[in-house]
PDB file of C-alpha atoms in Angstrom:
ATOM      1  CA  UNK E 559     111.692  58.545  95.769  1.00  0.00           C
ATOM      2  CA  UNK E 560     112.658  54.815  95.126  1.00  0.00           C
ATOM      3  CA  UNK E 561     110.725  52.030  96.634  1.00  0.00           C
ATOM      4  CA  UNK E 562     114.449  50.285  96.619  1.00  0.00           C
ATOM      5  CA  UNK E 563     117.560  52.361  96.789  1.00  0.00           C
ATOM      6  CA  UNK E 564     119.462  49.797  95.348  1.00  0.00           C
ATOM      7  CA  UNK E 565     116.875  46.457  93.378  1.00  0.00           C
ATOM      8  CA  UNK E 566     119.669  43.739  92.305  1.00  0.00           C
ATOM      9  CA  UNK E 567     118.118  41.182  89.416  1.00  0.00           C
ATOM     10  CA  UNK E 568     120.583  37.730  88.802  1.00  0.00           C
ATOM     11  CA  UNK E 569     119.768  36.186  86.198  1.00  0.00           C
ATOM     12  CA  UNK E 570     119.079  32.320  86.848  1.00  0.00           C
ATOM     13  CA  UNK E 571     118.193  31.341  83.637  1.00  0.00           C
ATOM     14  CA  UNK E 572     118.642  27.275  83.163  1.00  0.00           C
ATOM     15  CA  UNK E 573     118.872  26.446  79.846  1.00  0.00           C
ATOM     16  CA  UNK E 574     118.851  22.675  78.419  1.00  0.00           C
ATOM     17  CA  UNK E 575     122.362  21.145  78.882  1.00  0.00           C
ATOM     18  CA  UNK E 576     125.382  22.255  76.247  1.00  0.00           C
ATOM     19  CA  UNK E 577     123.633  25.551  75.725  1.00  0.00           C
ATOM     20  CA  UNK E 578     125.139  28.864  77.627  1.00  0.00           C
ATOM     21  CA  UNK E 579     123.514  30.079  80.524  1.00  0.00           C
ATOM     22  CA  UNK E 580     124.257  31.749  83.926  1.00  0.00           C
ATOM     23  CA  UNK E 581     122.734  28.735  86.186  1.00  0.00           C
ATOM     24  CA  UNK E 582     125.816  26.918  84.507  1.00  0.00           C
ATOM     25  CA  UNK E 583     128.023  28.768  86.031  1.00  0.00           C
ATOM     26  CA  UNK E 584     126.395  28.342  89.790  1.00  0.00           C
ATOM     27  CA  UNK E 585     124.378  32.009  89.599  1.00  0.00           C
ATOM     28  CA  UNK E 586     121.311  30.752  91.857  1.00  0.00           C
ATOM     29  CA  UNK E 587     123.851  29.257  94.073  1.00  0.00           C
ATOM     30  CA  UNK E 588     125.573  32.928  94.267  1.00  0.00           C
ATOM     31  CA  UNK E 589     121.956  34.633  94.470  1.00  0.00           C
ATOM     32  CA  UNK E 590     121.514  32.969  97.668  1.00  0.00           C
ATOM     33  CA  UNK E 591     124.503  34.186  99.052  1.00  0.00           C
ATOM     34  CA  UNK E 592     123.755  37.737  98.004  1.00  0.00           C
ATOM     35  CA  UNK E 593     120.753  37.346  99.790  1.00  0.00           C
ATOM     36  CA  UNK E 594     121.776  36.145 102.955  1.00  0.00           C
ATOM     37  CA  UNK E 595     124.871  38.711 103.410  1.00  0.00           C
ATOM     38  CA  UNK E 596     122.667  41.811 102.323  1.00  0.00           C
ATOM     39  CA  UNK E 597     120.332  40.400 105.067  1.00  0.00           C
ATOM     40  CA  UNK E 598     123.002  39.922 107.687  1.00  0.00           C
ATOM     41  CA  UNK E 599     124.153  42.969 107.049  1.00  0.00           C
ATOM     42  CA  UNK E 600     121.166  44.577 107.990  1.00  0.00           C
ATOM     43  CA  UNK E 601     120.656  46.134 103.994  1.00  0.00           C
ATOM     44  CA  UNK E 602     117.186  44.739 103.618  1.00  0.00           C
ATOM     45  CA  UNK E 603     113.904  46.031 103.649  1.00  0.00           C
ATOM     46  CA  UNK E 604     111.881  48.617 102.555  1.00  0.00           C
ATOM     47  CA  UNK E 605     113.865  51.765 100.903  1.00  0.00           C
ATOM     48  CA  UNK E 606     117.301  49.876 101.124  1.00  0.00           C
ATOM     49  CA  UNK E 607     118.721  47.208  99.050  1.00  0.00           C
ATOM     50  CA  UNK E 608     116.477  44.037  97.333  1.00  0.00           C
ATOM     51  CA  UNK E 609     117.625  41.273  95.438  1.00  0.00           C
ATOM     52  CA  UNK E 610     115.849  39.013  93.334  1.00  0.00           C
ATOM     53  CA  UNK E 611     115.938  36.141  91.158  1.00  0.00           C
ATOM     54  CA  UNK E 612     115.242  36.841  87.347  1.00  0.00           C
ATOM     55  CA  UNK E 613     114.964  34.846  84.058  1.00  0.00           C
ATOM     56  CA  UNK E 614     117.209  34.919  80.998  1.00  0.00           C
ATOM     57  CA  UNK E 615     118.546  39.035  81.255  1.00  0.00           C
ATOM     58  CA  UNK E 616     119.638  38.328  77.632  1.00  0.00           C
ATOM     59  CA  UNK E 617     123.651  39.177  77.856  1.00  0.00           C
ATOM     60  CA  UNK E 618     124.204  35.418  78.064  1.00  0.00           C
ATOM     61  CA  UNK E 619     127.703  35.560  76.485  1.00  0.00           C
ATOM     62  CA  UNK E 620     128.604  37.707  79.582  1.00  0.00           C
ATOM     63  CA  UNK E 621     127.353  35.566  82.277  1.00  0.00           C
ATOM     64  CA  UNK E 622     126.838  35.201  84.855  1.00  0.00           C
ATOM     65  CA  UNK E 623     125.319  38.502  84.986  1.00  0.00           C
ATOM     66  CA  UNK E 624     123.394  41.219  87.172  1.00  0.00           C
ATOM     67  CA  UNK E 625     122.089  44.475  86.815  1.00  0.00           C
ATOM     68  CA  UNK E 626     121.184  47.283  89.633  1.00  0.00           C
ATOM     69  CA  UNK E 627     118.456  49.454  89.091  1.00  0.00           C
ATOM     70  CA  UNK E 628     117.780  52.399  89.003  1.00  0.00           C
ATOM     71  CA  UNK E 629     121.671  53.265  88.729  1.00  0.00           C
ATOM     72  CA  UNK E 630     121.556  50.657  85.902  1.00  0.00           C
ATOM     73  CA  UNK E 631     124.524  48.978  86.587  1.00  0.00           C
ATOM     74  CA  UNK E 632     125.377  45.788  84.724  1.00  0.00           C
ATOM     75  CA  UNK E 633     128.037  43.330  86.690  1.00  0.00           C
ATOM     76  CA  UNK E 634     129.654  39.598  85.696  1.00  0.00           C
ATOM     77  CA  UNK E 635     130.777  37.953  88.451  1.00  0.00           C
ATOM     78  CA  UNK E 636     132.075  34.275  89.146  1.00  0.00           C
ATOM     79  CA  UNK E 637     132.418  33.493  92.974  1.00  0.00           C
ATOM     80  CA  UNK E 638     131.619  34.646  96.379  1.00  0.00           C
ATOM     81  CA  UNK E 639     134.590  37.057  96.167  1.00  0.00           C
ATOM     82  CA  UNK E 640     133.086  38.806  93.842  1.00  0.00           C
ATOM     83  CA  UNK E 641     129.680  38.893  95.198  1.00  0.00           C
ATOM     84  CA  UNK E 642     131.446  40.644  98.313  1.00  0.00           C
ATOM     85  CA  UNK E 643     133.354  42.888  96.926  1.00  0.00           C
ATOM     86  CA  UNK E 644     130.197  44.291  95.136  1.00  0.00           C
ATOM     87  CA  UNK E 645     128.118  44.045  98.346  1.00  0.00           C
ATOM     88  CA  UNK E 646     131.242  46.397  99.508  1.00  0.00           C
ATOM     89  CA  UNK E 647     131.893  49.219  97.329  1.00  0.00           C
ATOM     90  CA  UNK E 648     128.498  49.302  95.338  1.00  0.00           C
ATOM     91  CA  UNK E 649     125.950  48.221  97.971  1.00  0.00           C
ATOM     92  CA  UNK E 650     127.446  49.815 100.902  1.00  0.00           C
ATOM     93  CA  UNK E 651     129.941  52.139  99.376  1.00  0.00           C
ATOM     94  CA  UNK E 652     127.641  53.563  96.594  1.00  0.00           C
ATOM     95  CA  UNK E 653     130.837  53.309  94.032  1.00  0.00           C
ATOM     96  CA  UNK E 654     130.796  51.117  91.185  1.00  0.00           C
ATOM     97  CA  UNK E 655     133.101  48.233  90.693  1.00  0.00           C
ATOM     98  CA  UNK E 656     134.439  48.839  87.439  1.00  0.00           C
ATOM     99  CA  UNK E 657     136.528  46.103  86.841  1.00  0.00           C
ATOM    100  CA  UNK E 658     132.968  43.452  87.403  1.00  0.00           C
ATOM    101  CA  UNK E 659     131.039  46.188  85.042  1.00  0.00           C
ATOM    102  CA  UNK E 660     130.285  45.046  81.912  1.00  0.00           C
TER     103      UNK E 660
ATOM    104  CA  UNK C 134     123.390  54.634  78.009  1.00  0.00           C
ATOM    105  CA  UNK C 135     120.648  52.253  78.695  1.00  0.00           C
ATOM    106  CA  UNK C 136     121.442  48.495  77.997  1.00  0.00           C
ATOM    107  CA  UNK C 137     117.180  48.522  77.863  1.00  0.00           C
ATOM    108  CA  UNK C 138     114.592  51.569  77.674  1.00  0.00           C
ATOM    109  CA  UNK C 139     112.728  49.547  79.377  1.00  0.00           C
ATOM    110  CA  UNK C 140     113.139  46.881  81.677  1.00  0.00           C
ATOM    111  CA  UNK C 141     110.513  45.357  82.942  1.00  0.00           C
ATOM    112  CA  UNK C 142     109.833  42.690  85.904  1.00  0.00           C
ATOM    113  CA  UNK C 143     106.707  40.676  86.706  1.00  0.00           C
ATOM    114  CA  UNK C 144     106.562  39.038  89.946  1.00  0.00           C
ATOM    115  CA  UNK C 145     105.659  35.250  89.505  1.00  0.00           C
ATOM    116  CA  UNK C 146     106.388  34.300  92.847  1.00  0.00           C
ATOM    117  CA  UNK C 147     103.986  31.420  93.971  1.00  0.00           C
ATOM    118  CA  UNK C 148     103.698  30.834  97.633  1.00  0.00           C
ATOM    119  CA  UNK C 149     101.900  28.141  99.799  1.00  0.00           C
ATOM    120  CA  UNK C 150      98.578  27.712  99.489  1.00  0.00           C
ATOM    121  CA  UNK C 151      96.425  30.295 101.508  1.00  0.00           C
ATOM    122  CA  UNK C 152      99.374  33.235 101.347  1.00  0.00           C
ATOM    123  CA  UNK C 153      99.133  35.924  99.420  1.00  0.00           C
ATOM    124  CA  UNK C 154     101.572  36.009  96.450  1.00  0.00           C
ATOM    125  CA  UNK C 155     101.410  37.193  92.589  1.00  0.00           C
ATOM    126  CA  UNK C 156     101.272  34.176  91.290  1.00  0.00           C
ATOM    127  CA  UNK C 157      97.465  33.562  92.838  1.00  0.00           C
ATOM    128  CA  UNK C 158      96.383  36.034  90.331  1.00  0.00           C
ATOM    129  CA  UNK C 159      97.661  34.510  87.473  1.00  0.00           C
ATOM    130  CA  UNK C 160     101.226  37.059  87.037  1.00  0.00           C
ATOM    131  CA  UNK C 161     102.852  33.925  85.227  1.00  0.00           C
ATOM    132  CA  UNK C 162     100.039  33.930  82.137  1.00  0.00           C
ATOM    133  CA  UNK C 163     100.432  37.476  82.180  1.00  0.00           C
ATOM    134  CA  UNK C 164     103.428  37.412  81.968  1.00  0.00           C
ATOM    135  CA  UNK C 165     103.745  35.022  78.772  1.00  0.00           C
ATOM    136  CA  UNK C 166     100.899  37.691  77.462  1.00  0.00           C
ATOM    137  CA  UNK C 167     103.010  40.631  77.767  1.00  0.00           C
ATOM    138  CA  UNK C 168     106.586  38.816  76.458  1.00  0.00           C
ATOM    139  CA  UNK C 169     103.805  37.912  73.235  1.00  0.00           C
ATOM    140  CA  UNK C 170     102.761  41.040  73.071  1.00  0.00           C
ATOM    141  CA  UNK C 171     106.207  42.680  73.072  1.00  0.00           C
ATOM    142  CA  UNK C 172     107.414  40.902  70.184  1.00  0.00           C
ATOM    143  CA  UNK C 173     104.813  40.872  67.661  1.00  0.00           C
ATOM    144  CA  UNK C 174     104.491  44.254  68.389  1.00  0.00           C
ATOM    145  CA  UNK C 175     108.843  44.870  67.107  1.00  0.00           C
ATOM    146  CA  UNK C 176     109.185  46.209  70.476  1.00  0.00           C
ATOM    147  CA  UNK C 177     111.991  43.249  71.885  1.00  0.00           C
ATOM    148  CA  UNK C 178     115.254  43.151  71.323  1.00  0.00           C
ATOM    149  CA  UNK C 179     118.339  45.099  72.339  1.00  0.00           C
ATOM    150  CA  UNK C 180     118.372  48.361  73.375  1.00  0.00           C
ATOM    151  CA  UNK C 181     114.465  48.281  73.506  1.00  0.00           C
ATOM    152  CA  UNK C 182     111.986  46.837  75.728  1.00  0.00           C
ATOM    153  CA  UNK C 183     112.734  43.317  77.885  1.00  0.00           C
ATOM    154  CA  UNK C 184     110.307  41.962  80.198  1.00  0.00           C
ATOM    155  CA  UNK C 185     111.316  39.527  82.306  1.00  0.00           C
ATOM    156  CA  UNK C 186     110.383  36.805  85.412  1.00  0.00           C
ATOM    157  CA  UNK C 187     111.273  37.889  88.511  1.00  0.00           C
ATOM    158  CA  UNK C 188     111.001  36.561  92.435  1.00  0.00           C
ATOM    159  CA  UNK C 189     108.920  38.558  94.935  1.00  0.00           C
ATOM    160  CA  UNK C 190     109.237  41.999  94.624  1.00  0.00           C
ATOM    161  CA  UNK C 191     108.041  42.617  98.279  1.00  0.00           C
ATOM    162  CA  UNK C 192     105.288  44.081  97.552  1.00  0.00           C
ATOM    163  CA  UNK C 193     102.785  41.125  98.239  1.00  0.00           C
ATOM    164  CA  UNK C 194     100.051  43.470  99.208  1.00  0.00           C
ATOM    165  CA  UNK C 195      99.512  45.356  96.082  1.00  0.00           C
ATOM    166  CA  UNK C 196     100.342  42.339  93.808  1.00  0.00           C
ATOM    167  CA  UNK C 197     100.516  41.384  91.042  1.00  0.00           C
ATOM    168  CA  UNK C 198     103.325  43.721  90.533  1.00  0.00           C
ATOM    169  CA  UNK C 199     105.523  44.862  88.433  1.00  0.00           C
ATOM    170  CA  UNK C 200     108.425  47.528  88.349  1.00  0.00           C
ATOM    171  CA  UNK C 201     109.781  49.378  84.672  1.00  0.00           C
ATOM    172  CA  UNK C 202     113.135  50.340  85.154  1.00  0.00           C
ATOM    173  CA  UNK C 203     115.171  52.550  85.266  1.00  0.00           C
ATOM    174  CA  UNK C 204     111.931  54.921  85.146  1.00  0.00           C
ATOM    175  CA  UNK C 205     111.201  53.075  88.552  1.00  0.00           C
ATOM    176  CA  UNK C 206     107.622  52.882  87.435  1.00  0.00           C
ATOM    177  CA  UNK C 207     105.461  50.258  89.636  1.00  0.00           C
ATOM    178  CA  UNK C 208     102.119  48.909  88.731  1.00  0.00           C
ATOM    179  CA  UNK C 209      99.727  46.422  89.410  1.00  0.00           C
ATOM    180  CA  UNK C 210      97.539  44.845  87.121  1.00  0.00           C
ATOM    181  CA  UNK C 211      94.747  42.319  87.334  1.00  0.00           C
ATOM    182  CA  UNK C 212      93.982  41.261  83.530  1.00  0.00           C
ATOM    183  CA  UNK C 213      95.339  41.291  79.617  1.00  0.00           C
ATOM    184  CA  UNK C 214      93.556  44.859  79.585  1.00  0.00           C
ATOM    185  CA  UNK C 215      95.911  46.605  81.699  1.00  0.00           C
ATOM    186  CA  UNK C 216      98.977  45.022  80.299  1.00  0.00           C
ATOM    187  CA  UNK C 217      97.906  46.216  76.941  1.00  0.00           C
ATOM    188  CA  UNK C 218      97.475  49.557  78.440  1.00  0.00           C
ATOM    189  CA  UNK C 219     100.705  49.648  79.737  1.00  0.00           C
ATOM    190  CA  UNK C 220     102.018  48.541  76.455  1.00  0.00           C
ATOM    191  CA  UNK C 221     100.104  50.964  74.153  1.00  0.00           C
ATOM    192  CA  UNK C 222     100.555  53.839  76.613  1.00  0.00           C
ATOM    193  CA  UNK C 223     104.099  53.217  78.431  1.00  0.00           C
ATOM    194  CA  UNK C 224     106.220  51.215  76.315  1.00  0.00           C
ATOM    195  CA  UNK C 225     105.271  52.450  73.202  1.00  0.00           C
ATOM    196  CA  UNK C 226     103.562  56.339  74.193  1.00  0.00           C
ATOM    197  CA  UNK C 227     106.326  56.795  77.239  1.00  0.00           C
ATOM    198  CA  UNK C 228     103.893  58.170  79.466  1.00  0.00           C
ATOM    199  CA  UNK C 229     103.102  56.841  82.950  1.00  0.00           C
ATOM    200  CA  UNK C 230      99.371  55.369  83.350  1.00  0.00           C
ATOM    201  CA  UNK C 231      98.711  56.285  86.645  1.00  0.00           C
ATOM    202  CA  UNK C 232      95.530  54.632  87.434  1.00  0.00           C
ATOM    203  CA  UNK C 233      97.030  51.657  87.687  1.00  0.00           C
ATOM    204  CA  UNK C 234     100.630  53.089  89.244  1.00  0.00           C
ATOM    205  CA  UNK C 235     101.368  52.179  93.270  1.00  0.00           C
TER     206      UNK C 235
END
């Protein structure tokens, strides 16, 4: 059994300026909004849905990126709108959003 | 197919002085030593093993933590002898060491 049905990692990597990195592109900014819709949502806690701030995920080029475990799904995503839409059909819907999947 | 056998996460979460967090037991340094380890062992790189820095992985009371996914493996750990033990005998042997597994 999973500890977390569904364990979303963003990466927040900040790299020194002129190099590419998801914090350039406003990723801790869009972490906290994961968090605080997943939590007034009521998806938190134990056996549900977790997400977490991560260092440099190493798909930099594709960024700003994501992965859910264990289904192993790898997303790119630039604004809010996206982050909902996920929250949507993958979080709550269990489907993947194939046009964010990378 | 995976993007990473092995993905792991280290919780390096430091909290406020008296509460209970990873960090307090020194997950950061351990983390460095298993990122070392990983590479001068041939064992980083794409498609292979990552380990990575992550937030707090809720699981404060067992810490320091860390997950392996998408095996969904999670250990604790208290010194470089049981991160070389989960090198040697998960990362590299694929087999689960269950004395330290929570």
């Amino acid at each position: 059994m999973s500890f977390f049905d569904k364990h979303v990692f963003i990466c927040c990597n900040q790299r020194a300026p002129g190099e590419a990195c998801c914090n350039n592109h406003g990723s801790s900014e869009l972490l906290g909004y994961m968090k605080d819709q997943i939590k007034a949502r009521g998806l938190a806690g134990d056996g549900k849905i977790r997400v977490n701030k991560a260092g440099c995920l190493g798909r930099c080029d594709d960024g700003p990126v994501m992965v859910v475990y264990p289904q192993e799904t790898w997303y790119t995503f630039i604004d809010k709108e996206d982050i909902d839409e996920i929250i949507e059909r993958h979080m709550v819907g269990g489907e993947v959003v194939e046009r964010l999947k990378i």
